[in-house]
């Protein structure tokens, strides 16, 4: 029979080994993995604003015919912290990545502001981009929470958001080109997509407008 001190040492070593193994496994260590209802709807992460903030855009649109609204819209992007740390290490997104984009209105009139716009009011729309390779065709899926925070159905794969992300996204169907803290990391790890590099080359070659 092992002595009590030796037993305690072995138990501590086993616990440390288990913890290290979990830390090396992004799936088991991800406490912010996507959650679904029994019928496959995505549950909106309640604490996403405590996740890692990636960037904000002002009145962005991928439609060349889109016109700027009188009150520009902001979009704010957040990613679960486990996937962020994995991206920093590898330049790629691990399975169970969850990226949340929230849309808020803006105003230029208020308090002491004299120029420009700031975010105002509540959330006016929300989309979530999820990487779940077992569950989704192509590995990724989009969900829209425009109406409420109730669980959302997957946006059909035939919708334009899938083909657009596939054709133009910088890394693994995600628009890392709009995340200034992540784009250099992708360059460093040489994970930028051929499609993005081609888009960038064409932009540099085109005459200034």
Short mmCIF file of C-alpha atoms in Angstrom, two decimals, residues 13 20 39 43 57 59 106 110-111 117 169:
data_model
loop_
_atom_site.label_atom_id
_atom_site.label_comp_id
_atom_site.label_asym_id
_atom_site.label_seq_id
_atom_site.Cartn_x
_atom_site.Cartn_y
_atom_site.Cartn_z
CA UNK A 13 0.65 14.74 -10.73
CA UNK A 20 -2.53 20.16 -19.24
CA UNK A 39 -34.17 21.11 -32.93
CA UNK A 43 -28.61 29.71 -28.55
CA UNK A 57 -17.08 48.91 -38.81
CA UNK A 59 -21.81 51.68 -42.30
CA UNK A 106 -25.39 55.97 -34.44
CA UNK A 110 -25.41 64.58 -28.20
CA UNK A 111 -23.52 65.76 -25.15
CA UNK A 117 -20.66 59.72 -34.98
CA UNK A 169 -12.61 35.96 -46.76
#
